[in-house]
Amino acid sequence: MKGRRRIKRIRLILGTALLTLATALAVNVIPSAAVDPPPPIASEPLTARSVFPDEVDMKLKLKEPGGGTAVIHVGDPSRTVDVRYTVQPGAHFPWHSHYGPVIVNIVSGSLTYVSAGLCTGTTYSAGESFVDAGHGHVHSAYNPGSEPTVFIATFFEAPATGPLLIPADPGC
């Protein structure tokens, strides 16, 4: 008789434990060990690398920080691609350049752009845009905030295949 009571008590304890575990899993109290953290910098092409069928000519006039302007002639603006980047807090792009100019539109968060020539950073926030001259202009960028930064980059003179960022020696 005592043995049967003991078995019933063990079954009741095990049943309660299993029910508690199932409830915790159902309401997601126990975190999943299978969730990987996001990569520091993720890129997602929004368009294929495209070519304008019409003739296109492009020049960009950029104001320089110390005064004056720089005119950037885009050799072949017809080769473009749009990419969405998500940059986690504290993540840094390595020093690099681009084949041609890049127009950057900040969607959320902030991005600090560091020019190798000046070794100073300018921070851009959601709703702001800037132009990187490309053509060997070496720079880096990082997310100074506590939330992910999302931006859309439109690359001009994009190569038909291969990387859009050209690794470069740091300038600072």
PDB file of C-alpha atoms in Angstrom:
ATOM      1  CA  MET A   1       0.000   0.000   0.000  1.00  0.00           C
ATOM      2  CA  LYS A   2       2.815   2.407   0.895  1.00  0.00           C
ATOM      3  CA  GLY A   3       4.554   1.543  -2.372  1.00  0.00           C
ATOM      4  CA  ARG A   4       1.496   2.489  -4.447  1.00  0.00           C
ATOM      5  CA  ARG A   5       1.133   5.822  -2.645  1.00  0.00           C
ATOM      6  CA  ARG A   6       4.782   6.535  -3.249  1.00  0.00           C
ATOM      7  CA  ILE A   7       4.433   5.779  -6.981  1.00  0.00           C
ATOM      8  CA  LYS A   8       1.354   8.025  -7.198  1.00  0.00           C
ATOM      9  CA  ARG A   9       3.235  10.830  -5.434  1.00  0.00           C
ATOM     10  CA  ILE A  10       6.220  10.471  -7.824  1.00  0.00           C
ATOM     11  CA  ARG A  11       3.856  10.522 -10.822  1.00  0.00           C
ATOM     12  CA  LEU A  12       2.139  13.634  -9.453  1.00  0.00           C
ATOM     13  CA  ILE A  13       5.495  15.390  -8.929  1.00  0.00           C
ATOM     14  CA  LEU A  14       6.733  14.420 -12.407  1.00  0.00           C
ATOM     15  CA  GLY A  15       3.434  15.447 -14.006  1.00  0.00           C
ATOM     16  CA  THR A  16       3.527  18.827 -12.251  1.00  0.00           C
ATOM     17  CA  ALA A  17       7.137  19.394 -13.312  1.00  0.00           C
ATOM     18  CA  LEU A  18       6.356  18.519 -16.948  1.00  0.00           C
ATOM     19  CA  LEU A  19       3.270  20.746 -16.941  1.00  0.00           C
ATOM     20  CA  THR A  20       5.310  23.652 -15.499  1.00  0.00           C
ATOM     21  CA  LEU A  21       8.027  23.161 -18.131  1.00  0.00           C
ATOM     22  CA  ALA A  22       5.474  22.985 -20.957  1.00  0.00           C
ATOM     23  CA  THR A  23       3.800  26.176 -19.703  1.00  0.00           C
ATOM     24  CA  ALA A  24       7.138  28.001 -19.479  1.00  0.00           C
ATOM     25  CA  LEU A  25       8.017  26.993 -23.029  1.00  0.00           C
ATOM     26  CA  ALA A  26       4.574  28.017 -24.290  1.00  0.00           C
ATOM     27  CA  VAL A  27       4.937  31.555 -22.941  1.00  0.00           C
ATOM     28  CA  ASN A  28       8.610  31.715 -23.952  1.00  0.00           C
ATOM     29  CA  VAL A  29       9.955  32.127 -20.417  1.00  0.00           C
ATOM     30  CA  ILE A  30      12.889  29.845 -21.143  1.00  0.00           C
ATOM     31  CA  PRO A  31      15.126  31.491 -23.777  1.00  0.00           C
ATOM     32  CA  SER A  32      16.157  29.434 -26.745  1.00  0.00           C
ATOM     33  CA  ALA A  33      19.839  28.561 -26.869  1.00  0.00           C
ATOM     34  CA  ALA A  34      19.579  28.257 -30.665  1.00  0.00           C
ATOM     35  CA  VAL A  35      19.237  32.012 -31.331  1.00  0.00           C
ATOM     36  CA  ASP A  36      22.443  33.414 -32.817  1.00  0.00           C
ATOM     37  CA  PRO A  37      23.296  37.082 -32.334  1.00  0.00           C
ATOM     38  CA  PRO A  38      23.035  39.245 -35.455  1.00  0.00           C
ATOM     39  CA  PRO A  39      26.237  39.870 -37.417  1.00  0.00           C
ATOM     40  CA  PRO A  40      28.004  43.163 -36.598  1.00  0.00           C
ATOM     41  CA  ILE A  41      27.277  44.459 -40.111  1.00  0.00           C
ATOM     42  CA  ALA A  42      24.699  42.854 -42.386  1.00  0.00           C
ATOM     43  CA  SER A  43      24.108  43.789 -46.018  1.00  0.00           C
ATOM     44  CA  GLU A  44      21.059  43.034 -48.116  1.00  0.00           C
ATOM     45  CA  PRO A  45      21.007  43.930 -51.823  1.00  0.00           C
ATOM     46  CA  LEU A  46      17.717  45.672 -52.591  1.00  0.00           C
ATOM     47  CA  THR A  47      18.256  45.712 -56.352  1.00  0.00           C
ATOM     48  CA  ALA A  48      20.287  43.728 -58.793  1.00  0.00           C
ATOM     49  CA  ARG A  49      23.331  45.465 -60.213  1.00  0.00           C
ATOM     50  CA  SER A  50      21.623  47.458 -62.906  1.00  0.00           C
ATOM     51  CA  VAL A  51      22.498  49.389 -66.035  1.00  0.00           C
ATOM     52  CA  PHE A  52      20.570  52.399 -67.370  1.00  0.00           C
ATOM     53  CA  PRO A  53      19.625  51.725 -71.017  1.00  0.00           C
ATOM     54  CA  ASP A  54      19.798  55.485 -71.722  1.00  0.00           C
ATOM     55  CA  GLU A  55      22.963  57.578 -71.837  1.00  0.00           C
ATOM     56  CA  VAL A  56      23.593  59.183 -68.483  1.00  0.00           C
ATOM     57  CA  ASP A  57      26.109  61.807 -67.424  1.00  0.00           C
ATOM     58  CA  MET A  58      26.637  62.719 -63.803  1.00  0.00           C
ATOM     59  CA  LYS A  59      28.665  65.229 -61.819  1.00  0.00           C
ATOM     60  CA  LEU A  60      28.417  65.817 -58.099  1.00  0.00           C
ATOM     61  CA  LYS A  61      29.525  69.067 -56.510  1.00  0.00           C
ATOM     62  CA  LEU A  62      30.520  68.528 -52.878  1.00  0.00           C
ATOM     63  CA  LYS A  63      31.300  71.242 -50.358  1.00  0.00           C
ATOM     64  CA  GLU A  64      34.570  70.506 -48.582  1.00  0.00           C
ATOM     65  CA  PRO A  65      34.836  70.906 -44.778  1.00  0.00           C
ATOM     66  CA  GLY A  66      37.528  73.596 -44.949  1.00  0.00           C
ATOM     67  CA  GLY A  67      35.675  75.576 -47.617  1.00  0.00           C
ATOM     68  CA  GLY A  68      35.717  75.244 -51.354  1.00  0.00           C
ATOM     69  CA  THR A  69      34.111  72.558 -53.448  1.00  0.00           C
ATOM     70  CA  ALA A  70      35.074  69.370 -55.180  1.00  0.00           C
ATOM     71  CA  VAL A  71      33.465  68.278 -58.413  1.00  0.00           C
ATOM     72  CA  ILE A  72      33.244  64.535 -58.884  1.00  0.00           C
ATOM     73  CA  HIS A  73      32.720  63.294 -62.395  1.00  0.00           C
ATOM     74  CA  VAL A  74      31.073  59.892 -62.433  1.00  0.00           C
ATOM     75  CA  GLY A  75      32.717  57.908 -65.212  1.00  0.00           C
ATOM     76  CA  ASP A  76      29.862  55.469 -65.724  1.00  0.00           C
ATOM     77  CA  PRO A  77      26.862  56.309 -63.547  1.00  0.00           C
ATOM     78  CA  SER A  78      24.752  53.791 -65.404  1.00  0.00           C
ATOM     79  CA  ARG A  79      26.034  50.887 -63.272  1.00  0.00           C
ATOM     80  CA  THR A  80      24.157  51.076 -59.958  1.00  0.00           C
ATOM     81  CA  VAL A  81      23.062  48.932 -57.040  1.00  0.00           C
ATOM     82  CA  ASP A  82      21.103  49.680 -53.848  1.00  0.00           C
ATOM     83  CA  VAL A  83      22.049  47.902 -50.614  1.00  0.00           C
ATOM     84  CA  ARG A  84      20.485  48.015 -47.138  1.00  0.00           C
ATOM     85  CA  TYR A  85      23.026  47.827 -44.318  1.00  0.00           C
ATOM     86  CA  THR A  86      22.237  47.078 -40.685  1.00  0.00           C
ATOM     87  CA  VAL A  87      25.077  48.042 -38.331  1.00  0.00           C
ATOM     88  CA  GLN A  88      24.949  46.830 -34.735  1.00  0.00           C
ATOM     89  CA  PRO A  89      25.949  49.199 -31.891  1.00  0.00           C
ATOM     90  CA  GLY A  90      29.713  49.743 -31.828  1.00  0.00           C
ATOM     91  CA  ALA A  91      30.318  47.897 -35.113  1.00  0.00           C
ATOM     92  CA  HIS A  92      32.942  49.448 -37.450  1.00  0.00           C
ATOM     93  CA  PHE A  93      33.340  49.199 -41.200  1.00  0.00           C
ATOM     94  CA  PRO A  94      36.983  48.519 -42.081  1.00  0.00           C
ATOM     95  CA  TRP A  95      38.880  51.265 -43.931  1.00  0.00           C
ATOM     96  CA  HIS A  96      37.821  51.158 -47.579  1.00  0.00           C
ATOM     97  CA  SER A  97      36.935  53.071 -50.734  1.00  0.00           C
ATOM     98  CA  HIS A  98      34.466  52.596 -53.606  1.00  0.00           C
ATOM     99  CA  TYR A  99      34.727  52.524 -57.392  1.00  0.00           C
ATOM    100  CA  GLY A 100      32.441  55.549 -57.675  1.00  0.00           C
ATOM    101  CA  PRO A 101      30.300  57.807 -55.504  1.00  0.00           C
ATOM    102  CA  VAL A 102      27.869  56.411 -52.956  1.00  0.00           C
ATOM    103  CA  ILE A 103      24.759  58.193 -51.704  1.00  0.00           C
ATOM    104  CA  VAL A 104      23.901  57.113 -48.148  1.00  0.00           C
ATOM    105  CA  ASN A 105      20.425  57.607 -46.624  1.00  0.00           C
ATOM    106  CA  ILE A 106      20.142  56.944 -42.878  1.00  0.00           C
ATOM    107  CA  VAL A 107      16.855  55.159 -42.133  1.00  0.00           C
ATOM    108  CA  SER A 108      17.244  54.665 -38.374  1.00  0.00           C
ATOM    109  CA  GLY A 109      19.898  55.168 -35.736  1.00  0.00           C
ATOM    110  CA  SER A 110      23.069  57.105 -36.453  1.00  0.00           C
ATOM    111  CA  LEU A 111      26.295  56.524 -38.350  1.00  0.00           C
ATOM    112  CA  THR A 112      29.619  58.273 -37.816  1.00  0.00           C
ATOM    113  CA  TYR A 113      31.550  58.673 -41.078  1.00  0.00           C
ATOM    114  CA  VAL A 114      35.332  59.068 -40.690  1.00  0.00           C
ATOM    115  CA  SER A 115      37.358  60.453 -43.599  1.00  0.00           C
ATOM    116  CA  ALA A 116      40.961  59.204 -43.704  1.00  0.00           C
ATOM    117  CA  GLY A 117      42.281  62.547 -44.874  1.00  0.00           C
ATOM    118  CA  LEU A 118      40.822  64.481 -41.959  1.00  0.00           C
ATOM    119  CA  CYS A 119      40.700  61.671 -39.353  1.00  0.00           C
ATOM    120  CA  THR A 120      37.587  63.258 -37.895  1.00  0.00           C
ATOM    121  CA  GLY A 121      34.076  61.911 -37.863  1.00  0.00           C
ATOM    122  CA  THR A 122      30.747  63.401 -38.808  1.00  0.00           C
ATOM    123  CA  THR A 123      27.658  61.776 -37.335  1.00  0.00           C
ATOM    124  CA  TYR A 124      24.502  61.472 -39.431  1.00  0.00           C
ATOM    125  CA  SER A 125      21.101  60.556 -37.975  1.00  0.00           C
ATOM    126  CA  ALA A 126      17.827  59.116 -39.261  1.00  0.00           C
ATOM    127  CA  GLY A 127      16.425  61.249 -42.066  1.00  0.00           C
ATOM    128  CA  GLU A 128      19.835  62.593 -43.104  1.00  0.00           C
ATOM    129  CA  SER A 129      21.919  61.724 -46.170  1.00  0.00           C
ATOM    130  CA  PHE A 130      25.488  62.185 -47.303  1.00  0.00           C
ATOM    131  CA  VAL A 131      27.663  61.455 -50.321  1.00  0.00           C
ATOM    132  CA  ASP A 132      30.946  59.559 -50.295  1.00  0.00           C
ATOM    133  CA  ALA A 133      33.053  60.597 -53.289  1.00  0.00           C
ATOM    134  CA  GLY A 134      34.454  57.139 -54.010  1.00  0.00           C
ATOM    135  CA  HIS A 135      37.297  57.072 -56.556  1.00  0.00           C
ATOM    136  CA  GLY A 136      39.912  56.175 -53.936  1.00  0.00           C
ATOM    137  CA  HIS A 137      38.524  58.354 -51.127  1.00  0.00           C
ATOM    138  CA  VAL A 138      39.426  56.224 -48.063  1.00  0.00           C
ATOM    139  CA  HIS A 139      37.056  56.217 -45.105  1.00  0.00           C
ATOM    140  CA  SER A 140      35.458  54.157 -42.363  1.00  0.00           C
ATOM    141  CA  ALA A 141      32.166  54.368 -40.483  1.00  0.00           C
ATOM    142  CA  TYR A 142      30.715  53.071 -37.238  1.00  0.00           C
ATOM    143  CA  ASN A 143      27.518  52.984 -35.209  1.00  0.00           C
ATOM    144  CA  PRO A 144      28.018  55.176 -32.113  1.00  0.00           C
ATOM    145  CA  GLY A 145      24.545  54.472 -30.707  1.00  0.00           C
ATOM    146  CA  SER A 146      22.953  51.817 -28.526  1.00  0.00           C
ATOM    147  CA  GLU A 147      20.501  50.598 -31.191  1.00  0.00           C
ATOM    148  CA  PRO A 148      21.155  49.129 -34.666  1.00  0.00           C
ATOM    149  CA  THR A 149      21.650  51.653 -37.465  1.00  0.00           C
ATOM    150  CA  VAL A 150      19.963  51.005 -40.812  1.00  0.00           C
ATOM    151  CA  PHE A 151      20.917  52.839 -43.992  1.00  0.00           C
ATOM    152  CA  ILE A 152      20.433  52.491 -47.733  1.00  0.00           C
ATOM    153  CA  ALA A 153      23.494  52.980 -49.952  1.00  0.00           C
ATOM    154  CA  THR A 154      23.189  53.666 -53.670  1.00  0.00           C
ATOM    155  CA  PHE A 155      26.462  52.796 -55.382  1.00  0.00           C
ATOM    156  CA  PHE A 156      27.330  54.394 -58.729  1.00  0.00           C
ATOM    157  CA  GLU A 157      29.986  52.889 -61.027  1.00  0.00           C
ATOM    158  CA  ALA A 158      29.353  49.583 -59.278  1.00  0.00           C
ATOM    159  CA  PRO A 159      31.314  46.704 -60.802  1.00  0.00           C
ATOM    160  CA  ALA A 160      29.256  44.082 -62.622  1.00  0.00           C
ATOM    161  CA  THR A 161      30.347  41.495 -60.032  1.00  0.00           C
ATOM    162  CA  GLY A 162      32.504  41.361 -56.942  1.00  0.00           C
ATOM    163  CA  PRO A 163      32.770  43.483 -53.817  1.00  0.00           C
ATOM    164  CA  LEU A 164      31.435  47.021 -53.545  1.00  0.00           C
ATOM    165  CA  LEU A 165      33.945  47.989 -50.837  1.00  0.00           C
ATOM    166  CA  ILE A 166      37.625  48.147 -51.789  1.00  0.00           C
ATOM    167  CA  PRO A 167      39.866  47.479 -48.744  1.00  0.00           C
ATOM    168  CA  ALA A 168      42.333  50.298 -48.048  1.00  0.00           C
ATOM    169  CA  ASP A 169      45.045  51.166 -45.553  1.00  0.00           C
ATOM    170  CA  PRO A 170      43.817  53.259 -42.634  1.00  0.00           C
ATOM    171  CA  GLY A 171      44.513  56.905 -42.991  1.00  0.00           C
ATOM    172  CA  CYS A 172      44.479  57.716 -39.269  1.00  0.00           C
TER     173      CYS A 172
END
